[in-house]
Every structure is written in structure tokens, then in C-alpha cells.
Short mmCIF file of C-alpha atoms and ligand atoms in Angstrom, two decimals:
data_model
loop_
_atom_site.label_atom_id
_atom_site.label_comp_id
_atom_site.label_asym_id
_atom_site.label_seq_id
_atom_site.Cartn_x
_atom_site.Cartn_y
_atom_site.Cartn_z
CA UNK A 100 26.37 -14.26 294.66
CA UNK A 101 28.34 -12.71 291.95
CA UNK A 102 25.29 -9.74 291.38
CA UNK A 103 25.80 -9.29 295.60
CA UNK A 104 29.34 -8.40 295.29
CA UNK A 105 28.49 -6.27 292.19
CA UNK A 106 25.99 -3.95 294.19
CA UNK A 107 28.34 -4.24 297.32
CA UNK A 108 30.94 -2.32 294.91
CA UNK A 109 28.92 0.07 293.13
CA UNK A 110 27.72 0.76 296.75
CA UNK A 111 31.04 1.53 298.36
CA UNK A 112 31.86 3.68 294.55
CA UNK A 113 28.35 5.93 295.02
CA UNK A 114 29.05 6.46 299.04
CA UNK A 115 32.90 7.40 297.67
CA UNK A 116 31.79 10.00 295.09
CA UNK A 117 29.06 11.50 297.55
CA UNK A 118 31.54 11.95 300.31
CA UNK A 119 34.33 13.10 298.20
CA UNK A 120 31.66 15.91 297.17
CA UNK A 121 30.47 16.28 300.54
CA UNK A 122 33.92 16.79 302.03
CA UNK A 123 33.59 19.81 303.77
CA UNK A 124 36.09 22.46 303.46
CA UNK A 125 38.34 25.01 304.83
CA UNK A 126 37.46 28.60 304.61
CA UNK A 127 40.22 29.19 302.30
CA UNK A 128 39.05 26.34 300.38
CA UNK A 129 41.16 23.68 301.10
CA UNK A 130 40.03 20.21 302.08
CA UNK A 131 40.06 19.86 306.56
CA UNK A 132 42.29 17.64 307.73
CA UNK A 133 44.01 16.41 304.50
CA UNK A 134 45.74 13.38 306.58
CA UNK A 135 44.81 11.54 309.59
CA UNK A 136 44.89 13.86 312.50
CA UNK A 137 47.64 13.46 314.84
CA UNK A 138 48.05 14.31 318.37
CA UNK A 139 47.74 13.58 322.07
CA UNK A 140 44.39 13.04 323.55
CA UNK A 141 43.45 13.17 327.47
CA UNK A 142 40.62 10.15 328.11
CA UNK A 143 42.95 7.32 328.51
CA UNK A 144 45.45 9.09 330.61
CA UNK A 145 43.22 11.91 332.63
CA UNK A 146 39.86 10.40 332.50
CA UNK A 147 37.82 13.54 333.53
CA UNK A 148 40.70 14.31 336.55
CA UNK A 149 42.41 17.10 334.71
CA UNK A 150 43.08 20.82 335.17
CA UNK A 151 44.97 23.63 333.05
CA UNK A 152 48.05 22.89 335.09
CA UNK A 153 48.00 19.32 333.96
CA UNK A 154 47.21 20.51 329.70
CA UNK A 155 50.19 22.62 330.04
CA UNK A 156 52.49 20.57 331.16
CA UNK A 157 51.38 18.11 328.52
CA UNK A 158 51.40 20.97 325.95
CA UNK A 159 55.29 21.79 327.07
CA UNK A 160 55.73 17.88 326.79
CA UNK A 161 54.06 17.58 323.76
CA UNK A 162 57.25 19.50 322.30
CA UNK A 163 60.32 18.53 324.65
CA UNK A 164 59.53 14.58 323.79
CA UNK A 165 59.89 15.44 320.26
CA UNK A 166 56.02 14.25 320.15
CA UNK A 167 55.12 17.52 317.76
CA UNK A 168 57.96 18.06 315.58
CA UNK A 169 57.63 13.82 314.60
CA UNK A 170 53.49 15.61 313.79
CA UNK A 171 51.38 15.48 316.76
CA UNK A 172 50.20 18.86 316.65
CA UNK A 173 46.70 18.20 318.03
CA UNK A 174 46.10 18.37 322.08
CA UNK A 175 42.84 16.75 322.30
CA UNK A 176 40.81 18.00 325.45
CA UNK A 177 38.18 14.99 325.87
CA UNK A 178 35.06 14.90 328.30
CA UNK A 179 35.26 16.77 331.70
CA UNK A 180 36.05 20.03 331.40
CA UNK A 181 32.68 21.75 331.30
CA UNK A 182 31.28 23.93 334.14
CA UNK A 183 27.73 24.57 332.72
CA UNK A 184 26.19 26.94 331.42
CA UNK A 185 26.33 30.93 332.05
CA UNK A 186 22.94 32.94 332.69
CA UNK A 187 22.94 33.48 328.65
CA UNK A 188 23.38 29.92 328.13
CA UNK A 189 27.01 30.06 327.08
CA UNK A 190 28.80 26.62 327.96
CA UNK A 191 31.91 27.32 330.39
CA UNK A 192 34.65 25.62 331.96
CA UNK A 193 34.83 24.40 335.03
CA UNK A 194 36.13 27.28 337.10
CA UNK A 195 38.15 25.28 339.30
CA UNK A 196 40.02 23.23 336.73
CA UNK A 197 40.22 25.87 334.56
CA UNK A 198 40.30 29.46 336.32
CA UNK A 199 41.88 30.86 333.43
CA UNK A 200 39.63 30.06 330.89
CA UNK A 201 39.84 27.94 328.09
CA UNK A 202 41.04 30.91 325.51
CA UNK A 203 44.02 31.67 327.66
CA UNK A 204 44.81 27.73 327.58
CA UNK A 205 44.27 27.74 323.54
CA UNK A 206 46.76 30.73 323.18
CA UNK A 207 49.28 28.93 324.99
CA UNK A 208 49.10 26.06 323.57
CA UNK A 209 48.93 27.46 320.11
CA UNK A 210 52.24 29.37 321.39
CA UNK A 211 53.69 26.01 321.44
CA UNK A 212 52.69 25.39 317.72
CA UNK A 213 50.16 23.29 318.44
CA UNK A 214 46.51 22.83 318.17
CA UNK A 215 43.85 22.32 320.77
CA UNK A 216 41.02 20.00 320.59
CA UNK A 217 37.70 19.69 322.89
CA UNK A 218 34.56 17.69 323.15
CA UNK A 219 31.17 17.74 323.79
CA UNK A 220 28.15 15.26 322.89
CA UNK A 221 24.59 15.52 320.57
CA UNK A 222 22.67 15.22 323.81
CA UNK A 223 22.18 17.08 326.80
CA UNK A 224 24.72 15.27 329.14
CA UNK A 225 28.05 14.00 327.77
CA UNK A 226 29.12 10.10 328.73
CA UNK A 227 30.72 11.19 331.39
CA UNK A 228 27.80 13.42 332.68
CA UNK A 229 28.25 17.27 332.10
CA UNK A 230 26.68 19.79 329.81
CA UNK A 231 26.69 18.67 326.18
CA UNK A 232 25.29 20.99 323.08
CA UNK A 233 22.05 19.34 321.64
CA UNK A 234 20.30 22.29 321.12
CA UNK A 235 23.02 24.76 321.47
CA UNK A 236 24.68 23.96 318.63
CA UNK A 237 25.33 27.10 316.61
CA UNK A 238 25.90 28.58 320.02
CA UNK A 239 28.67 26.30 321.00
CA UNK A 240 30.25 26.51 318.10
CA UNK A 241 31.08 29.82 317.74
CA UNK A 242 31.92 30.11 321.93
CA UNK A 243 34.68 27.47 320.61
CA UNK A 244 35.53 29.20 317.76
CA UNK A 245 36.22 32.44 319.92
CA UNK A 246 38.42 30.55 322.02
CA UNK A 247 40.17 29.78 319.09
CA UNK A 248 39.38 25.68 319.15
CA UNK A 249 40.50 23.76 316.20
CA UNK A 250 39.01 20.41 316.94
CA UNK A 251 35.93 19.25 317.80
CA UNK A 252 35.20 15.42 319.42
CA UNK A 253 31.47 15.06 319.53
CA UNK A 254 30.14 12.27 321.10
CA UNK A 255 26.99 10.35 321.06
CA UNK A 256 25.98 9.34 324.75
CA UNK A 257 22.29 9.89 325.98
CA UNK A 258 21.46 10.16 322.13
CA UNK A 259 18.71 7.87 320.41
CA UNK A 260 19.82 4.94 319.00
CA UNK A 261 18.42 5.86 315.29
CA UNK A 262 20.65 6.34 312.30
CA UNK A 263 18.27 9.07 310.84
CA UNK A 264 18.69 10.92 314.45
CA UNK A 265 22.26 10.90 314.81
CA UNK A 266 22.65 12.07 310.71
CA UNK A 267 20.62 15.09 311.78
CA UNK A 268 22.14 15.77 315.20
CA UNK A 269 25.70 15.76 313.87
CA UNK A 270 24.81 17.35 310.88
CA UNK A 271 23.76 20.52 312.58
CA UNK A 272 26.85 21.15 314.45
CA UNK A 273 28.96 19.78 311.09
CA UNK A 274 26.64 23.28 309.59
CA UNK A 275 27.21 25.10 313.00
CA UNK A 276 31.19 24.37 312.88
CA UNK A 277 31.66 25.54 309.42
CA UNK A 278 29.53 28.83 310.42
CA UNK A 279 32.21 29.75 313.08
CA UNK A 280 34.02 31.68 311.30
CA UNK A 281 37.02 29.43 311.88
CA UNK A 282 38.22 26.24 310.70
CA UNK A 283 36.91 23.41 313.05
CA UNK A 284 37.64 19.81 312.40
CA UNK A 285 34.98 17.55 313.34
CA UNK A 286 35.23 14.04 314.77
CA UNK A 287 32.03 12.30 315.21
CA UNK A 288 32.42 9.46 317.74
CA UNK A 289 29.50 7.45 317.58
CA UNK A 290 31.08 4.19 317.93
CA UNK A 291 30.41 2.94 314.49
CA UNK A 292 27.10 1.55 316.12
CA UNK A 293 25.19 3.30 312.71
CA UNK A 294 27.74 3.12 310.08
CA UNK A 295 29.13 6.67 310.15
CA UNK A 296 31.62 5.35 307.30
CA UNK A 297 28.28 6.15 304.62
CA UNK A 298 27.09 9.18 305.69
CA UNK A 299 29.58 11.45 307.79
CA UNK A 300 31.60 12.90 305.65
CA UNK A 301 28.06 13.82 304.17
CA UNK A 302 27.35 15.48 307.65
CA UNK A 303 30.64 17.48 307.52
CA UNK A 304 32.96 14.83 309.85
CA UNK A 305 36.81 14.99 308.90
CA UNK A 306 36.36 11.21 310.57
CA UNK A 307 34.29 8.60 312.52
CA UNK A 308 34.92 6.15 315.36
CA UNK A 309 34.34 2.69 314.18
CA UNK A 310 34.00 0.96 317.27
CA UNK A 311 33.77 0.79 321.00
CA UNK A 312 36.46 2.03 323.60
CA UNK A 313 40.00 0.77 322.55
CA UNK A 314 40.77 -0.96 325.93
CA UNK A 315 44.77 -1.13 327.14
CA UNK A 316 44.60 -5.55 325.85
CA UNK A 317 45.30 -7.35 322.77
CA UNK A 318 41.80 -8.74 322.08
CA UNK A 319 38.62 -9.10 323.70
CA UNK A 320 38.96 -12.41 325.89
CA UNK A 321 35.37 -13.29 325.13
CA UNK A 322 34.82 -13.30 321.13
CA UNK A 323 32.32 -10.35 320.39
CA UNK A 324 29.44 -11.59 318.32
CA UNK A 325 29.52 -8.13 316.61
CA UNK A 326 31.12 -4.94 316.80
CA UNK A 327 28.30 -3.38 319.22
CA UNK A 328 29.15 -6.51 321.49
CA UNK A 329 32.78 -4.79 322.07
CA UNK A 330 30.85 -2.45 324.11
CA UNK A 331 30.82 -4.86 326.58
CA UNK A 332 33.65 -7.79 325.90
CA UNK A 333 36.09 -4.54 325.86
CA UNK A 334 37.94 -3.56 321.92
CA UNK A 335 41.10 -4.43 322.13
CA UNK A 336 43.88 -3.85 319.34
CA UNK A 337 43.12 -6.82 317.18
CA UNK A 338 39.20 -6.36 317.61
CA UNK A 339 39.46 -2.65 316.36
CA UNK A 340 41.96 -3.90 313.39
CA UNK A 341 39.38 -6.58 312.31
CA UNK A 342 36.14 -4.41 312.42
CA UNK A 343 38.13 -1.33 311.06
CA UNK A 344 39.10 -3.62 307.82
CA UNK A 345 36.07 -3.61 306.33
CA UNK A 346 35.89 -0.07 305.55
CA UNK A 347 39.33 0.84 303.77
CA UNK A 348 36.83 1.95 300.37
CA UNK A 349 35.28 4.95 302.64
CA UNK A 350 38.58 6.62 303.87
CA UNK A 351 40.45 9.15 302.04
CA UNK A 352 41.55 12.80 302.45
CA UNK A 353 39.55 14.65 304.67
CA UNK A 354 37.93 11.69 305.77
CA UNK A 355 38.71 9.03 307.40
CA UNK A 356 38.04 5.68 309.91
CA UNK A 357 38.91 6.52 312.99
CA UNK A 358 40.15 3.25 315.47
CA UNK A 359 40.30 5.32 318.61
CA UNK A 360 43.38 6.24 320.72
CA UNK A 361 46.76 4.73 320.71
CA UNK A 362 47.18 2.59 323.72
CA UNK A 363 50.69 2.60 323.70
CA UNK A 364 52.97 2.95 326.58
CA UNK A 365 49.74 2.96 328.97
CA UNK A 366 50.74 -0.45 330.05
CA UNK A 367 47.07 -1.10 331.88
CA UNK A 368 48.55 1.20 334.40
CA UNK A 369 45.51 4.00 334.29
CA UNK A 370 42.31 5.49 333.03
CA UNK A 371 39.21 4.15 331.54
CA UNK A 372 41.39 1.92 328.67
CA UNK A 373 42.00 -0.42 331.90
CA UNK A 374 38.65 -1.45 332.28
CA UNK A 375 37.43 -3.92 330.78
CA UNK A 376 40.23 -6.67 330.79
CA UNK A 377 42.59 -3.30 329.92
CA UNK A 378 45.44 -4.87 332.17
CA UNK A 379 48.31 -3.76 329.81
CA UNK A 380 49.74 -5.02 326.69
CA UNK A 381 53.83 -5.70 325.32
CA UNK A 382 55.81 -3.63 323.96
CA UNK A 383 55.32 -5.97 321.08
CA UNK A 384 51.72 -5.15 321.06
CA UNK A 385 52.19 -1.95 321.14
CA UNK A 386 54.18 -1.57 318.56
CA UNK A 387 51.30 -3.66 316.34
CA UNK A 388 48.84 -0.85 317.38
CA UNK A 389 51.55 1.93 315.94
CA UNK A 390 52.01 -0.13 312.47
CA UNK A 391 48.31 -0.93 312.20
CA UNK A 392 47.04 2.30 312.56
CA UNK A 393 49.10 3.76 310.64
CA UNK A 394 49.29 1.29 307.64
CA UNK A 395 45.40 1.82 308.18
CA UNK A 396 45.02 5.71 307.98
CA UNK A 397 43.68 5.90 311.42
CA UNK A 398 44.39 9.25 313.27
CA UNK A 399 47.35 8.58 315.71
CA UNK A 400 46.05 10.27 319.03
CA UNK A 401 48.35 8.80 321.64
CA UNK A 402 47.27 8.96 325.33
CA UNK A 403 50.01 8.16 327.51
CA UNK A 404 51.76 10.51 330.45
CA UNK A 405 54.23 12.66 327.47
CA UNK A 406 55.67 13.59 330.79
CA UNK A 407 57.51 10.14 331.52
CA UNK A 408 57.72 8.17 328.86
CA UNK A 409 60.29 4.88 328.45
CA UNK A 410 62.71 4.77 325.71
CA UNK A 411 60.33 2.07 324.02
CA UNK A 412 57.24 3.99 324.60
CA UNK A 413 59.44 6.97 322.98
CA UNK A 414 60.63 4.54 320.17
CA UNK A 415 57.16 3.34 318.88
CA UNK A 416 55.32 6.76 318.49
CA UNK A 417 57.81 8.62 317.54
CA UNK A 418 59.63 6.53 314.69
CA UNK A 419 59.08 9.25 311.80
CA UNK A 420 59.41 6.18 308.86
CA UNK A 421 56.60 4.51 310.54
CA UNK A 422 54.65 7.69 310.89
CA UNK A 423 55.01 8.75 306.96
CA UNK A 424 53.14 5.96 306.09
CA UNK A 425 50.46 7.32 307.98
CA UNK A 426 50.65 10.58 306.44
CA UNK A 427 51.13 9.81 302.89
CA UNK A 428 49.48 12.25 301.06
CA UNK A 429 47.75 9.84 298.49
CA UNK A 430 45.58 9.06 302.08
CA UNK A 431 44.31 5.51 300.56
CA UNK A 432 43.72 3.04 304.01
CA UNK A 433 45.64 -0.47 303.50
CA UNK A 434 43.68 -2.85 302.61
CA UNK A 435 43.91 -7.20 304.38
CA UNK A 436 45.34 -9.32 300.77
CA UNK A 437 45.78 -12.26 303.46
CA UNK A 438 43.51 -12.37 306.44
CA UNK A 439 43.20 -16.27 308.52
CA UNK A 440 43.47 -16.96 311.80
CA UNK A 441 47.10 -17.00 312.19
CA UNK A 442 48.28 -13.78 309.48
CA UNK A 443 46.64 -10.74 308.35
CA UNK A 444 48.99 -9.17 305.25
CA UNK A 445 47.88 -5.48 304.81
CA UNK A 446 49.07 -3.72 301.40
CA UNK A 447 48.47 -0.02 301.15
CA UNK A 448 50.03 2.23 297.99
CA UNK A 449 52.03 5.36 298.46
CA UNK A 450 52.24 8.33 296.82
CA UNK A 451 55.57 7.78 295.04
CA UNK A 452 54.49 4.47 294.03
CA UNK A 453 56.07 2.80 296.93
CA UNK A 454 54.17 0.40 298.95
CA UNK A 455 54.00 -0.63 302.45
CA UNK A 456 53.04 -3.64 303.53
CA UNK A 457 52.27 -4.84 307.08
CA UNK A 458 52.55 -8.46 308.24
CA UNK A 459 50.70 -9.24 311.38
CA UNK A 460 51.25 -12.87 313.06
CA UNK A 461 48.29 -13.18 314.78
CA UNK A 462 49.28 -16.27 316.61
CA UNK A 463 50.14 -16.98 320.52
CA UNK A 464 53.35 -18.69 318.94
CA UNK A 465 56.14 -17.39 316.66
CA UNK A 466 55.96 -18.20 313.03
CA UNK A 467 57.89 -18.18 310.12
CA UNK A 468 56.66 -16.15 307.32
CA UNK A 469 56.72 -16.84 303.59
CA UNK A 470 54.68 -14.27 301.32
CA UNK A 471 55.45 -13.54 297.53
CA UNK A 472 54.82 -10.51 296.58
CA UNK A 473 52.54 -11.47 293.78
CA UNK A 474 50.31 -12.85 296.10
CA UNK A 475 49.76 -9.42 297.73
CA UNK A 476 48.84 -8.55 294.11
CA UNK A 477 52.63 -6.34 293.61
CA UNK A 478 54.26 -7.90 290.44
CA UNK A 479 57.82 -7.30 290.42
CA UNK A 480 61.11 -7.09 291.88
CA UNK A 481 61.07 -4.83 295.91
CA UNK A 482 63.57 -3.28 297.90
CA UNK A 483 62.42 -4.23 301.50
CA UNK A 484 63.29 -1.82 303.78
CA UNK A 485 61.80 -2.78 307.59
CA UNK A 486 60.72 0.53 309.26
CA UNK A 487 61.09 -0.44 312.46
CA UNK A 488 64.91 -1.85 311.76
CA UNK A 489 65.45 1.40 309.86
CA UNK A 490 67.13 -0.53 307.18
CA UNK A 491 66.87 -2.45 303.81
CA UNK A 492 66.58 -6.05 304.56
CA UNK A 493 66.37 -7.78 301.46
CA UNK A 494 65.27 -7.43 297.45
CA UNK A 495 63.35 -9.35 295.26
CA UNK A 496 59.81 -11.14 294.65
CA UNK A 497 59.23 -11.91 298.10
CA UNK A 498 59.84 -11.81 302.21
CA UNK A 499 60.52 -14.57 304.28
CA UNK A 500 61.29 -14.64 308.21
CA UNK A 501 60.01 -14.94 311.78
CA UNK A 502 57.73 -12.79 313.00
CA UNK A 503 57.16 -13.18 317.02
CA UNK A 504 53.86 -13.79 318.17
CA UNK A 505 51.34 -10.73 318.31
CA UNK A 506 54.08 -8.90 316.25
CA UNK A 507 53.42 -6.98 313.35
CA UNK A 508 56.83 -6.63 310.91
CA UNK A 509 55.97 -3.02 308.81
CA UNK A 510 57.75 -2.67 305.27
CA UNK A 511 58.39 -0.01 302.67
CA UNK A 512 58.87 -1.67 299.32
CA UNK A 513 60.58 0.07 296.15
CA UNK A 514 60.41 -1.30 293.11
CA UNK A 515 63.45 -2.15 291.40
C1 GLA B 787 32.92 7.86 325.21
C2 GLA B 787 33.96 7.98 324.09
C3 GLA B 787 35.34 8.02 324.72
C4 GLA B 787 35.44 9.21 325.66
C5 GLA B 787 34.34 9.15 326.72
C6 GLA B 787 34.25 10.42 327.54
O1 GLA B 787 33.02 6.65 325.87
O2 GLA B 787 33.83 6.92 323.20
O3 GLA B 787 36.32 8.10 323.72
O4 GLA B 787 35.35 10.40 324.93
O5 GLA B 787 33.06 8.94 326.13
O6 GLA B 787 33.25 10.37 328.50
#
């Protein structure tokens, strides 16, 4: 048992050297996407219903909601706004939902100060059906880079289901991104269906899916018998959070897990996050998702309307404390210290030596908390200060309190 664990960890150390050498990099040398990526992303909202008129307006809301200057600088186009192919085989937009062009849309949005993201799939058809890039790789990637795109979603529908297959196909347009000529970060969305976590920083990925469609619920309603089952129970928060646990050791800067979009504020109101039991979650649950992912180094892509948004919706993605966490720069993903039915304790170290920790009751019932700090493995007397009070709470060796079911308390201890 013992010599199991032993090659587990030299395991996880080899695949961390190898894809901190592999990290592929900027053309002025930096490393791509030094923190998780953070931004608004269309699928959840839009589904493949979406026009330049609609990307604007979430481009102007992206900055009047405050949504970029708290860091979400990305706007993610997602599947469904190809048009084909040109007569020399250059991938277009659709010319209805886009009769400007998707370079005029980049330079407006990039007016704003932000980014813009698209997608497209290693096959010939996307999930959704249009023109993908196997094949056209190199091709595709410099039409994106001349419309100035600074994101690239690539997707994995139609695609054999070999690990060896997918390694190669994203590999080549990893090589064809960082050919460009302009700096392209790459998010390979396989699922987690053949362990992108060992090889795709390798491949040049700034980050991997690892798992099925986050649905708008709190947990699958049928338990999945493994994380390819979620493809068909529906991933909801908790499913993602316990699948996405067992691979803190492979994220870091420039690469990282990625859990899929934020649900939050969709309340099962639209898009393809409803199916699948997706009938809404609490504003409670929510908020979970927000700590979670961020106490977990996920990218933060939210996928709500910008345009309307509540004054909880508003509160959860854009409380700055919460989203430092996320951004630390010492990019290490939290890792469970207490993980049973009814808590899972996350601890993840900061770059000022700080810590947060994340207490999830996992319970359909309220329940009173009682964790020493020791047994998270922090020696020592804390400040506790709750980032979603926005104030210290307490000091000493430990926490205890009631945390409402499904609720997940997020703190930022100092050492005193
Ligand atoms: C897959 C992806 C989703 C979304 C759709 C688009 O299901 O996992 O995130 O991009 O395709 O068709």
C-alpha cells in the first residue's frame, strides 16, 4: 500500500516538473495566463442564439456592472458563431449574426479593455454542429490571430475517444497558436474524459476541463458511478468540486483545472446549464460555487445576463476579497484536509503567507462547525477574517459556528 502511494507521488512530482517545463509561453517570454482566467462566457446564457448586437451589449456590461474592473477581462465567444468556410478555406462568421465581422467585434471589445475569446473543436463539426478546425489548424489560427483573438476554447466533440488522438489533435493547434504571431491562450475542453491534467500543459493548454457540463443544480440527483457518468446524471456544483479535488498537484501558473462556468445568478432560468435537472440553485449555492472555485484556482467565467443582474447575483461575483484568493499569484489550488459526507475543509496557501480556508457543509441540514486549526495542518495562532462578512471574526487556534446547509463559509487567516 505504502509503495502505491509512493509511486502515486513521484507520479504527480514527474507530471509537475514536465508541465512546468512544458508551460508554453508568451512571445515576450512570459508565462500565458499566469492566474486563472477570468471573464464572461456565452454557452450558458446564449446557447448558440447570439449576434454582435447581443456581444456588445455584454461587452458595454461587462464594464458598467463593475464585472471587469473586479478582473473579468475575458469575453468568451463559445460555439455558434461560425458561417463556414470561404472558397480558400478560411473559417468565417456567420454573416447574419455577425455582418461586421469578427475583427470589428474584437476591436471594440478590446476598446473596452477587454479581451475576446472564441471556440472551435479538433474535429470537423463542433458539439453544436458547425465548422470546426481538424485539419485547418495552422490556418485557423492565424485567421484568429488577425482578428486579434486572445483566447481559444477548443473542444473535443466528433473526436475519437483515444488519449493518444486527442494529445496529438490539441497539440497541433497548441504549435499552430503559438505560430500566430500573437499571444493565444488555449483551453482544451475535453471533459477530463482522458486526463488532460498529465499531459496538456505538455500540449501547450493554459488549462483543461475536468468534467462534464456544469448544469444550473447542486448535485447530480442520481450518484454518478464516475466522472464520465456526469455526462449523463448532469455535473452539478458539488460533483465538479469532488472530481476537481483530486487534481490540486497538477495546477499552477499557466496551468490550471478548469471546473467549467460559474452558474451563478442563472437561477435554472436558461440555456443548456438547465438541462439536465439544471432547474436553478440558492443564492446559498451560488455563493459555494464562487468560494469553491476560487479557493480551487478554477478560471471564474461567469455566464449570466451582465445586463440584469440582482444585487445578490452582483454581490457573489463581484466581491474583490473573494476574488484575490483566486488570483493569488503563488497560483497553488486548495487542497480537501477534511472531506466526509457532511464537511469538506479546503486549505490553500497565499502568497504572503496567509491562508484561506473554505468550509463547505455539505449537509441538507445546518450544522455547527468545530475545526482546529492544527487539524487543517496550520500550527498557530489566526486572525479570521470571513470574506464574505468583510470582517475579522475571531483569533486564535480555531473556528467554531453554524454554517447553513449547502453553504460554504470562506476565510482569510493571518497569523498572529
Ligand atoms: C460542449 C462544451 C460546452 C460548450 C458546448 C458548445 O458541450 O463542453 O462547454 O462549449 O460544447 O457546443
Amino acid at each position: 500500500m505504502k509503495k502505491k502511494i509512493l509511486i502515486h507521488l513521484l507520479v504527480i512530482l514527474f507530471v509537475g516538473i514536465c508541465n512546468v517545463k512544458a508551460q508554453s509561453k508568451a512571445i515576450d517570454g512570459s508565462i500565458i495566463a499566469p492566474t486563472p482566467p477570468m471573464g464572461w462566457m456565452t454557452w450558458n446564457y446564449f446557447a448558440d442564439n447570439f449576434n454582435e448586437k447581443d456581444i456588445r451589449e455584454m461587452a458595454d456590461a461587462m464594464v458598467s456592472s463593475g464585472m471587469l474592473k473586479a478582473g473579468y477581462d475575458y469575453l468568451f465567444i463559445d460555439d455558434g458563431w461560425q458561417g463556414g468556410r470561404d472558397n480558400k478555406n478560411n473559417i468565417i462568421p456567420d454573416p447574419v449574426k455577425f455582418p461586421s465581422g469578427i475583427k470589428a467585434l474584437a476591436d471594440y471589445v478590446h476598446s473596452k479593455g477587454l479581451k475576446l475569446g472564441i471556440y472551435s473543436d479538433a474535429a470537423p463539426l463542433t458539439c453544436a454542429g458547425y465548422t470546426a478546425s481538424l485539419n485547418f489548424e495552422e490556418q485557423d489560427a492565424k485567421t484568429f490571430a488577425s482578428w486579434g483573438i486572445d483566447y481559444l476554447k477548443y473542444d473535443y466533440c466528433g473526436a475519437p475517444d483515444d488519449m493518444e488522438i486527442a494529445k496529438t489533435r490539441y497539440k497541433k493547434m497548441g504549435d499552430a497558436l503559438r505560430k500566430s504571431g500573437r499571444d493565444i491562450a488555449f483551453g482544451i475542453c475535453e471533459w477530463g474524459d482522458r486526463k488532460p491534467w498529465l499531459w496538456g500543459a505538455q500540449v501547450g493548454g493554459q488549462l483543461w476541463r475536468t468534467t462534464a457540463d456544469v448544469r444550473d443544480k447542486w448535485k447530480s440527483l442520481k450518484p454518478a458511478k464516475n466522472a464520465k457518468d456526469l455526462h449523463g446524471t448532469g455535473a452539478g456544483i458539488l460533483d465538479i468540486v469532488d472530481y476537481s479535488m483530486n487534481y490540486a498537484a497538477y495546477a499552477g501558473p499557466g496551468h490550471w483545472n478548469d471546473m467549467d462556468m460559474l452558474v451563478v445568478g442563472l437561477y435554472g432560468k436558461k440555456g443548456p446549464s438547465g438541462a439536465l435537472g439544471g432547474t436553478g440553485c440558492t443564492d446559498t449555492e451560488y455563493q459555494s460555487q464562487m468560494s469553491l472555485w476560487t479557493i480551487m484556482n478554477s478560471p471564474l467565467a461567469a455566464t449570466n445576463d451582465l445586463r440584469k443582474m440582482n444585487a445578490e447575483t452582483k454581490r457573489i461575483l463581484l466581491n474583490t476579497e473573494v476574488i484575490a484568493i483566486n488570483q493569488d499569484a503563488l497560483g497553488k489550488q486548495a487542497v480537501a484536509k477534511v472531506n466526509n459526507e457532511k464537511w469538506s475543509v479546503f486549505v490553500k496557501p497565499l502568497s504572503n503567507g496567509d491562508f484561506a480556508v473554505a468550509i463547505l457543509n455539505r449537509a441538507d441540514n445546518a450544522q455547527k462547525a468545530n475545526f482546529s486549526f492544527a487539524e487543517l495542518g496550520l500550527t498557530g495562532n489566526y486572525e479570521i477574517r470571513d470574506l464574505w462578512q468583510h470582517k475579522v471574526i475571531g483569533k486564535g487556534k480555531k473556528w467554531d459556528g453554524k454554517v447553513i446547509s449547502h453553504e460554504t463559509k470562506l476565510f482569510r487567516l493571518k497569523k498572529i
